[in-house]
Every structure is written in C-alpha cells, then in structure tokens.
mmCIF file of C-alpha atoms in Angstrom:
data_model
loop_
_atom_site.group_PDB
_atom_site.id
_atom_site.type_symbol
_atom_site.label_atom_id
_atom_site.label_comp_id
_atom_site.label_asym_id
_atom_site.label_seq_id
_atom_site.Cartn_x
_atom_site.Cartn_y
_atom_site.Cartn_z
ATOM 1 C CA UNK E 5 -6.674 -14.996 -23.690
ATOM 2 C CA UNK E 6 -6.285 -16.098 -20.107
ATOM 3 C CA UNK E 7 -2.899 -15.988 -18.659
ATOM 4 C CA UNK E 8 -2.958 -18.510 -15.364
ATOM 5 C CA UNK E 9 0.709 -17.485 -14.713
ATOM 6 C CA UNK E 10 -0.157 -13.559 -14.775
ATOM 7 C CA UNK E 11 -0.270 -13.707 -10.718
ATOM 8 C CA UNK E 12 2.858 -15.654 -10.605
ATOM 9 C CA UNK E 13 4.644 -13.381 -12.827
ATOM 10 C CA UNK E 14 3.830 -10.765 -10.890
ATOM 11 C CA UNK E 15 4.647 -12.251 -7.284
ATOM 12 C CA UNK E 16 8.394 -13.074 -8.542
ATOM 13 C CA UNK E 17 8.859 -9.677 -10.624
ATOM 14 C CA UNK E 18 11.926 -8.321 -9.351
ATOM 15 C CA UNK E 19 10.683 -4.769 -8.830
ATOM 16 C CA UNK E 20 8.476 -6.051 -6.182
ATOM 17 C CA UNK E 21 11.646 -7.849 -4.926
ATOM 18 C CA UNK E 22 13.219 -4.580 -4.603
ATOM 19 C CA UNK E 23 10.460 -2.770 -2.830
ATOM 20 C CA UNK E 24 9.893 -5.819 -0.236
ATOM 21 C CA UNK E 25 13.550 -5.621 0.209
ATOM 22 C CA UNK E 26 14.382 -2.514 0.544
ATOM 23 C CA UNK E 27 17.125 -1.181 3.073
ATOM 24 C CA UNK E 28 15.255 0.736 4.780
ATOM 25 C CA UNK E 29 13.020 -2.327 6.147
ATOM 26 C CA UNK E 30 16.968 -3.200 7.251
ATOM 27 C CA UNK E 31 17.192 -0.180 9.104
ATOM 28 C CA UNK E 32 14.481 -0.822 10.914
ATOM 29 C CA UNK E 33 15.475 -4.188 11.624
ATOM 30 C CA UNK E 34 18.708 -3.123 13.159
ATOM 31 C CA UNK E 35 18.084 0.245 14.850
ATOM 32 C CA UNK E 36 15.242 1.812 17.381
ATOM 33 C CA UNK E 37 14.231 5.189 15.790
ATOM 34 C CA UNK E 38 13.845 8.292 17.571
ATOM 35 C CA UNK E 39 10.095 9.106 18.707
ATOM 36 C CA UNK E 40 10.512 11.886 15.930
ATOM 37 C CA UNK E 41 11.735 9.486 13.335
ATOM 38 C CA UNK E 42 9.239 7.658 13.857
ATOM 39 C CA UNK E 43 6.458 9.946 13.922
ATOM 40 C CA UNK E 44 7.923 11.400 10.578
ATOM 41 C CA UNK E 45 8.046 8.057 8.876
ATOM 42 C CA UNK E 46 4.117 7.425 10.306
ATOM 43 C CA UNK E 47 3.227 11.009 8.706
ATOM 44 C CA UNK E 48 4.508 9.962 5.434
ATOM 45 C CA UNK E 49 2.537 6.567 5.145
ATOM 46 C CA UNK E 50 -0.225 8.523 5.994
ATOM 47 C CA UNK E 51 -0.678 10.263 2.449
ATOM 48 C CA UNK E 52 -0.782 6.729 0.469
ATOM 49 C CA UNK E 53 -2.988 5.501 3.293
ATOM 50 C CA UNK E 54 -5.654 7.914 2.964
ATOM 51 C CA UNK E 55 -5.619 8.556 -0.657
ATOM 52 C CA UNK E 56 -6.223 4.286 -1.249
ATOM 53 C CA UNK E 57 -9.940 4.775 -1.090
ATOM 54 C CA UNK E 58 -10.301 7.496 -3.513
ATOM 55 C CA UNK E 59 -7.823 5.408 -5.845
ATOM 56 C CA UNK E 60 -9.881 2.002 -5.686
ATOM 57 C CA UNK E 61 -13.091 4.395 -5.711
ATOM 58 C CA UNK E 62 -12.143 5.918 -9.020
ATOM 59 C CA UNK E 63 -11.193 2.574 -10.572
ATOM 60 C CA UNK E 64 -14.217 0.812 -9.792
ATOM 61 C CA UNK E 65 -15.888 3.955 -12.076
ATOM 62 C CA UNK E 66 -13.248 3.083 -15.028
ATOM 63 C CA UNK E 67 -13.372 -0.525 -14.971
ATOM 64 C CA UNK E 68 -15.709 -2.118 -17.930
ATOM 65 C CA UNK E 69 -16.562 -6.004 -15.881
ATOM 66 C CA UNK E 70 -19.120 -5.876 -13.215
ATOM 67 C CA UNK E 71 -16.915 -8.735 -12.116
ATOM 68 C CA UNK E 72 -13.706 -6.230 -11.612
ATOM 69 C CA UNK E 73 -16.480 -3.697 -10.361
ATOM 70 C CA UNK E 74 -17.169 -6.612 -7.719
ATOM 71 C CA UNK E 75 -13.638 -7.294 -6.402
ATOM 72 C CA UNK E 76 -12.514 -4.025 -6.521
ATOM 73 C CA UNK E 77 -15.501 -2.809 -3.913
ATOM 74 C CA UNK E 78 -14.878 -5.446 -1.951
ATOM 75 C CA UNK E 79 -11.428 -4.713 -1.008
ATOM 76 C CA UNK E 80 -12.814 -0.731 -0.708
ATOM 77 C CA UNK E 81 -15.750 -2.360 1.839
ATOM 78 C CA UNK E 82 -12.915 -2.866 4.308
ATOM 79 C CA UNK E 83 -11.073 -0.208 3.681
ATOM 80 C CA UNK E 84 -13.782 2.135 4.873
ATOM 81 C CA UNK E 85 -15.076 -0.195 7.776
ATOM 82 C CA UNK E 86 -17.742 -2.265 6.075
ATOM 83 C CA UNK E 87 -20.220 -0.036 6.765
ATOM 84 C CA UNK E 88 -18.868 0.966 10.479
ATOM 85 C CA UNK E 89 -16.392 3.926 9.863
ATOM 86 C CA UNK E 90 -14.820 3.539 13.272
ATOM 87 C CA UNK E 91 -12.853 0.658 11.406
ATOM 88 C CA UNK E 92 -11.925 2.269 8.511
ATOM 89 C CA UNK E 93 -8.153 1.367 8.089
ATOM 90 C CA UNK E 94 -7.501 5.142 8.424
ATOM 91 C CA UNK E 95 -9.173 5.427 11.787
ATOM 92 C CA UNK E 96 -7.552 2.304 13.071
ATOM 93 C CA UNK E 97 -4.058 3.830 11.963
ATOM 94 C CA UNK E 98 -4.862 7.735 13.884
ATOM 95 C CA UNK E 99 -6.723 5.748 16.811
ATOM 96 C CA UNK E 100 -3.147 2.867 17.299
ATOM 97 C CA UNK E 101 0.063 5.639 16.296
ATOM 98 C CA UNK E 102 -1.907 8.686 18.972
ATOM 99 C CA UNK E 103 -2.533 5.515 21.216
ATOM 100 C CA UNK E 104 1.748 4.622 20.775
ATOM 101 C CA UNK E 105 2.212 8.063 22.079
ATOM 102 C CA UNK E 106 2.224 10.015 18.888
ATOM 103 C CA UNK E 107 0.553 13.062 18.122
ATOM 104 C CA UNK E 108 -2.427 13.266 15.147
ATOM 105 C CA UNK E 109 -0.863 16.126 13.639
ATOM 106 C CA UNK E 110 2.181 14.498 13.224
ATOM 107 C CA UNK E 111 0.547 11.157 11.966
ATOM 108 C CA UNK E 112 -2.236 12.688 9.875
ATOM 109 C CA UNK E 113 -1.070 16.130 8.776
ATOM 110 C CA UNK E 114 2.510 16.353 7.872
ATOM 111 C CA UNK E 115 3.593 17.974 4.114
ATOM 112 C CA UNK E 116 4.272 15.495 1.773
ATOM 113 C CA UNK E 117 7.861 14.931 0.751
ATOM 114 C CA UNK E 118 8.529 15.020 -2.952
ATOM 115 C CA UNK E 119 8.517 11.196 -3.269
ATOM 116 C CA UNK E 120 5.523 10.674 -1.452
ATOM 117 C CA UNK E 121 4.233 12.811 -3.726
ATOM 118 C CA UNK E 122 5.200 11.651 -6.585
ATOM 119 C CA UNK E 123 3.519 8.276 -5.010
ATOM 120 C CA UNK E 124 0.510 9.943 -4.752
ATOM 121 C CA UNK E 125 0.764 11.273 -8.527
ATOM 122 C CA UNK E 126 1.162 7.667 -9.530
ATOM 123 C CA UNK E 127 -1.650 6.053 -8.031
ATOM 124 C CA UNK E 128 -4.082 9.428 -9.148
ATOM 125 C CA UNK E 129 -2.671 8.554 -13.250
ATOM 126 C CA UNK E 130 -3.177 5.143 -12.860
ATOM 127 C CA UNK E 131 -7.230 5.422 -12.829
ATOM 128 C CA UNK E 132 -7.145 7.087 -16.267
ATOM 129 C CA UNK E 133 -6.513 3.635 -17.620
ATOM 130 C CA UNK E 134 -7.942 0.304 -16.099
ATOM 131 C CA UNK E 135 -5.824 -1.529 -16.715
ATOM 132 C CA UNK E 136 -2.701 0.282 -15.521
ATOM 133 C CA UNK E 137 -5.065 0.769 -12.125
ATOM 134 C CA UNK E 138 -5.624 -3.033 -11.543
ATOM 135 C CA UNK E 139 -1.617 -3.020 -11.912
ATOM 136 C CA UNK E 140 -1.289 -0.661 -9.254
ATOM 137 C CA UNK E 141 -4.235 -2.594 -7.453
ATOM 138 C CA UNK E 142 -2.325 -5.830 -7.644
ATOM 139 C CA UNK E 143 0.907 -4.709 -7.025
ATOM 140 C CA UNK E 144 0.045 -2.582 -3.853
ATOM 141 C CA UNK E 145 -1.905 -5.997 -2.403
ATOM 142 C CA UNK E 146 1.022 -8.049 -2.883
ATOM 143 C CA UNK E 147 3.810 -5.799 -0.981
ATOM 144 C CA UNK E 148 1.391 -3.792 1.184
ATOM 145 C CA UNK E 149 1.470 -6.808 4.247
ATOM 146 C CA UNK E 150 4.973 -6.828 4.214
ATOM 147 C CA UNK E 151 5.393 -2.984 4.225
ATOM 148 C CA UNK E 152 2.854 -2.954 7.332
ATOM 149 C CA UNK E 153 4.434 -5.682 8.963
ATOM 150 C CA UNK E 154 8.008 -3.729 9.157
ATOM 151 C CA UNK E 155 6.023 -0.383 9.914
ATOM 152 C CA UNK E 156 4.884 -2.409 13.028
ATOM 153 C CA UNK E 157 7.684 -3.715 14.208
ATOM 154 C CA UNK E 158 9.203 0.090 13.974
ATOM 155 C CA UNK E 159 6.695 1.411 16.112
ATOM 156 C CA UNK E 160 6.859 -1.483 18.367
ATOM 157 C CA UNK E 161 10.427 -0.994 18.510
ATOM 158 C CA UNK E 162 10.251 2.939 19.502
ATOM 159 C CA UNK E 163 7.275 2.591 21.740
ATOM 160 C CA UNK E 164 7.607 -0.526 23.180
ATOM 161 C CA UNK E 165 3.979 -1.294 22.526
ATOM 162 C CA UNK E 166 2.808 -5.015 21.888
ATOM 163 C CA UNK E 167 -0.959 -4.633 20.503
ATOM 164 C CA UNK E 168 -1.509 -2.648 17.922
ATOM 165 C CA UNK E 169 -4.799 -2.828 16.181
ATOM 166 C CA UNK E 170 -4.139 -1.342 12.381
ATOM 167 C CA UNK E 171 -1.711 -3.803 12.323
ATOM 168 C CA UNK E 172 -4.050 -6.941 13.190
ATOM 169 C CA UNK E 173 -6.250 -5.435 11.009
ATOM 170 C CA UNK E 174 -3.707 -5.904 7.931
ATOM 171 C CA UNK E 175 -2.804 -9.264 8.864
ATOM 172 C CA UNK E 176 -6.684 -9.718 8.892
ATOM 173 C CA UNK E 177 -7.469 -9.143 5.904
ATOM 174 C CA UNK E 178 -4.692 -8.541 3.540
ATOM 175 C CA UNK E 179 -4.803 -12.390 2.260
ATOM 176 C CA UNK E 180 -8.084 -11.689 1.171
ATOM 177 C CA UNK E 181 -7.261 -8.361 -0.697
ATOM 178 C CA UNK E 182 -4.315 -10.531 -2.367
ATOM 179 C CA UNK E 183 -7.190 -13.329 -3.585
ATOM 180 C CA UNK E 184 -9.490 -10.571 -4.586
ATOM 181 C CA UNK E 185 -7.280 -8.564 -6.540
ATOM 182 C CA UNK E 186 -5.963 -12.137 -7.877
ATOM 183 C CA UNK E 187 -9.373 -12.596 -9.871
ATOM 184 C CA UNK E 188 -8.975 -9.194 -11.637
ATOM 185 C CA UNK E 189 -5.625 -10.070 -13.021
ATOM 186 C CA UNK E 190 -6.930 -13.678 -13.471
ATOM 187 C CA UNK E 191 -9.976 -12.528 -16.287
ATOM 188 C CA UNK E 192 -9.656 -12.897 -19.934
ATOM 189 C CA UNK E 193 -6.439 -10.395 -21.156
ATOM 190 C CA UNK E 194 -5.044 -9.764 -24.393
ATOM 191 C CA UNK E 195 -1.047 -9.985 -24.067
ATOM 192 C CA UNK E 196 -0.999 -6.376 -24.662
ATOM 193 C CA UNK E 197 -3.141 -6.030 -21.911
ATOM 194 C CA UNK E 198 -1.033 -8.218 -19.925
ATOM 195 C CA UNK E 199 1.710 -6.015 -20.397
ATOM 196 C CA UNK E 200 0.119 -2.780 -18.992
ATOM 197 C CA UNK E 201 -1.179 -4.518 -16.117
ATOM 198 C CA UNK E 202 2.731 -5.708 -15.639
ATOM 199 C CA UNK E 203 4.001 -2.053 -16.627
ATOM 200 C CA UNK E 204 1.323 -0.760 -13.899
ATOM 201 C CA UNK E 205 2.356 -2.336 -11.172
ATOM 202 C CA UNK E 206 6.332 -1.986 -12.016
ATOM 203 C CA UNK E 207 5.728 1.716 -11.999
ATOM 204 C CA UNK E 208 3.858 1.713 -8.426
ATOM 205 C CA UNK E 209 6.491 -0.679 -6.948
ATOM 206 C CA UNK E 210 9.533 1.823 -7.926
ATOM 207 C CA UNK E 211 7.660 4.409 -6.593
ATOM 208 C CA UNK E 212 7.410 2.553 -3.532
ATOM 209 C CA UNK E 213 11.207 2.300 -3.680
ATOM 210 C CA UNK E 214 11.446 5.917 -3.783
ATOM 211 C CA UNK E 215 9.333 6.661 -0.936
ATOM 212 C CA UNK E 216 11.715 4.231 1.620
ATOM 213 C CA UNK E 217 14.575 5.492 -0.423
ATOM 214 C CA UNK E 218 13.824 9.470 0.914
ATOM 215 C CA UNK E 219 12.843 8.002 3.958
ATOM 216 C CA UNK E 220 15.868 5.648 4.469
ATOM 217 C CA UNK E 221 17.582 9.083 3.681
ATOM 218 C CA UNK E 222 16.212 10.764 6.377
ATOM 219 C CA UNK E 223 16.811 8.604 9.122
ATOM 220 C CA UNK E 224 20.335 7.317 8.538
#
C-alpha cells in the first residue's frame, strides 16, 4: 500500500522532537564554549560524519528498487563531492573547523565516546535490513540541518568566524537530501513495513539524543 502521510508522520514524531530539541542545542544558545569544548564537541561529530558514506554505500547494496538504489546514490553523490573530492562534506568540515583555528587531530581523530559509539553501532545494524536503513536514512535527513545549523552557530560563537563553508554546504543541499529520501519512504509499503521504517528512524533519533546527552554532560 502507499502511505502519503508516512513523511508527515515522521516529521511530527516526537523522538525527532526530542533530538531537534535537545538541551544541549540550549547550551549552545546561551553560552560561548571554551576553544577545547569546542574542539571536543567537533571531534565527536566527526565519527557520524565520516562513517555516513559507508552507511548510505552499504544500503544502496541491500536495497531491492533501482528506484531506492537511485535516491539513495544521489544523496551519497554529494556527500563525496560529485565527483570532485575536495567537496566531499568531510573535507569541507577538516578544511572550515582547522580554518576556525582548530587542530585536525582534534577534529578528525579523537576516541569515540561510548555514545558516539553506540551511534556508530546503530547506523552499521541498520544496513542489515532495508528497511530499518531507509529509517535511519530518513530520519538523519530530517534533523541533520538543524543539528548543523546549532553546530555552526557554536563554532561561530567560540571563534568568532562568520563564513564557514561546511555549513553553506548543508544549507545547500540538505532540502534536497530531505526530498530525496522523501521518495524512498513515499514507494509502495506494507504497514508492517511502515512500521520498521518508523521503528528505524526512532532508534537513530534516540541515539542522537544520547550523543548531545554525553556531550551536554561534558560541557556543563
């Protein structure tokens, strides 16, 4: 069956709620973090960052439509630069946070803490179904802008620093990852598979929450 309200649903769920309103987007709103802090928070996003790639990679291989096949590698096209890896979303991040004054070590190589990995863990089981990935997918598409947005104005905030490029890149071309993912949720779907695409992006949204939760944590 087709479900024309799947995208809806999923917009309004209040997990996503939580993770777009987390108080640690609060925190930044109210408080200039250290250069550390900052740096440490940067390092963390890293992980998810670099790691989205591989994830929409190894769900393009599970999923059974050439027309999820299509929308999937189109969102992983600008990921990894359309063709030009200088603009891989990666790059862009290493080339603005060492360009803010921070160092690529601290940006690119820190340890993961035990939420982000457990972030990481999530978005690695969600390929072994494709349906639970396109949750993940969606769900990551329709919180990631606001997520960048607040990592922005953190960095702006500690730095003082007006332009920065990964940024512009998100606002870019995150409407058109959020209409792209749209048509895989928007294909023909069972209601059971309606409800693992729900239950897959409920479980990447609370892990979300626990990342900023650790992080929030950490700063405060």
């Amino acid at each position: 069956m087709r479900n024309q309200t799947i995208e809806a649903a999923l917009a309004k769920n209040p997990h996503r709620e939580q993770l777009i309103k987390h108080r640690f987007f609060e925190v930044v709103d109210e408080k200039a973090f250290s250069h550390d802090q900052a740096e440490m928070v940067l390092g963390q996003w890293w992980h998810p960052l670099h790691y989205f790639p591989n994830f929409l990679s190894k769900l393009i291989a599970v999923c059974p439509q050439m027309e999820m096949k299509t929308a999937v590698t189109h969102i992983l096209n600008q990921e990894v630069g359309e063709g030009d890896p200088a603009r891989a979303h990666e790059r862009f991040f290493i080339q603005t946070m060492t360009d803010a004054g921070f160092t690529k070590a601290g940006v690119s190589e820190a340890d993961m803490t035990p939420a982000t990995r457990r972030l990481i863990d999530g978005y690695q089981r969600s390929t072994e179904s494709h349906l639970t990935g396109l949750g993940f997918l969606y769900g990551t598409e329709v919180a990631d802008l606001t997520m960048v947005a607040k990592l922005g104005k953190l960095v702006r905030r500690t730095t003082g620093l007006k332009s920065l490029p990964w940024v512009d890149i998100h606002v870019k071309q995150e409407p058109d990852h959020v209409e792209t993912a749209g048509h895989t949720v928007g294909l023909q779907y069972t209601d059971e598979e309606l409800a693992t695409i729900t239950r897959g992006a409920e479980e990447m949204w609370q892990l979300w929450v626990g990342f900023f939760e650790e992080l929030r944590n950490r700063v405060v």
